[in-house]
XYZ file of C-alpha atoms in Angstrom:
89
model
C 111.890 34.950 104.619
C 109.884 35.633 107.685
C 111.595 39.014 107.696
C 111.440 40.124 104.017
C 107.487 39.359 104.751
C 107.248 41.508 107.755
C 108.880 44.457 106.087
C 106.632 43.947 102.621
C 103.555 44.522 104.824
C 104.999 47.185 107.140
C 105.616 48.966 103.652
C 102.405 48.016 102.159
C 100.129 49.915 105.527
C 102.515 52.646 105.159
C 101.780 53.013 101.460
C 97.981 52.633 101.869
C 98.394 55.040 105.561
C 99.817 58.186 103.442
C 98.049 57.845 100.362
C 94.454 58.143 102.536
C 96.447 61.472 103.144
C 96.350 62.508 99.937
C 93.012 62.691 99.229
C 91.143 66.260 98.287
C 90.814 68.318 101.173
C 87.541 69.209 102.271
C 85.972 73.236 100.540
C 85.663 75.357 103.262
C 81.919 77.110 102.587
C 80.981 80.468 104.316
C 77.531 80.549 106.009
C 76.586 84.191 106.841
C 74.021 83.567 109.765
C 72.490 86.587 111.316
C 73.221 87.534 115.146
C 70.904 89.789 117.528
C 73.220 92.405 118.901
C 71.930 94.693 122.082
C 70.529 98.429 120.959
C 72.902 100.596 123.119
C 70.959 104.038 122.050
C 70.026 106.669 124.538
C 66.453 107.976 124.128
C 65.676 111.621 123.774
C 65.470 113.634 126.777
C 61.817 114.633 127.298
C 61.147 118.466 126.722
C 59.515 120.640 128.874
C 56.794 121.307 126.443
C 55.054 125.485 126.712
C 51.670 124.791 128.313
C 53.138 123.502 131.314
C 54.788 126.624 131.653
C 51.436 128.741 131.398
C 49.905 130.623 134.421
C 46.187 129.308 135.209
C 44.515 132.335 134.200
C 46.513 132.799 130.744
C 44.474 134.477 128.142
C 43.185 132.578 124.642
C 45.788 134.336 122.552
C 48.767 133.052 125.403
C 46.957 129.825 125.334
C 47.136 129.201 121.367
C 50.943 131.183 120.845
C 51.690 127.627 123.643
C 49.616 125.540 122.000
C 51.345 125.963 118.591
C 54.949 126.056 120.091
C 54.246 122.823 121.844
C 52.904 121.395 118.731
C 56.484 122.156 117.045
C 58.286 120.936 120.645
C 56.092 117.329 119.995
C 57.229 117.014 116.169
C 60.695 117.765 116.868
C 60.810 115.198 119.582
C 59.292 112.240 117.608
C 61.583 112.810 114.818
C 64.542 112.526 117.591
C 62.480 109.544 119.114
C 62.052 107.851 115.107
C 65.573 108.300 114.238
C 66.451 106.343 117.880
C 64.196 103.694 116.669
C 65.794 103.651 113.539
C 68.945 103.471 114.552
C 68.615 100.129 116.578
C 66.978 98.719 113.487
């Protein structure tokens, strides 16, 4: 009798032990977090920009012909230095 009690509760916690294992699993939910990443662009090399390359006693018209080709040296340049910027964005 002792036995047949022993085993009727050994059977009973194993009964009770697996069905806790049959319970609904858990849902797995996504979670999109953002994460800084390093910027690994290389700036624009500097140009050498016209006026530096002017004599000191350049005339107005030399002067101006610089002026306005530095002017287009500057623009292209920041758009180079904008789309850097842009990039690491």
């Amino acid at each position: 009798m002792r036995r047949l009690s022993l085993s009727g509760i050994l059977a009973a916690i194993l009964s009770f032990s697996l069905s806790g294992c049959a319970g609904m699993a858990q849902k797995v939910q996504e979670v999109k977090v953002p994460v800084p990443v390093p910027c690994k662009v290389e700036a624009p090399l500097r140009p050498a920009l016209a006026v530096d390359g002017l004599p000191v006693g350049a005339g107005i018209w030399e002067q101006m012909k610089a002026l306005r080709a530095e002017r287009k040296q500057r623009q292209g340049y920041e758009a180079e230095l904008e789309a850097a910027v842009r990039a690491c964005q």
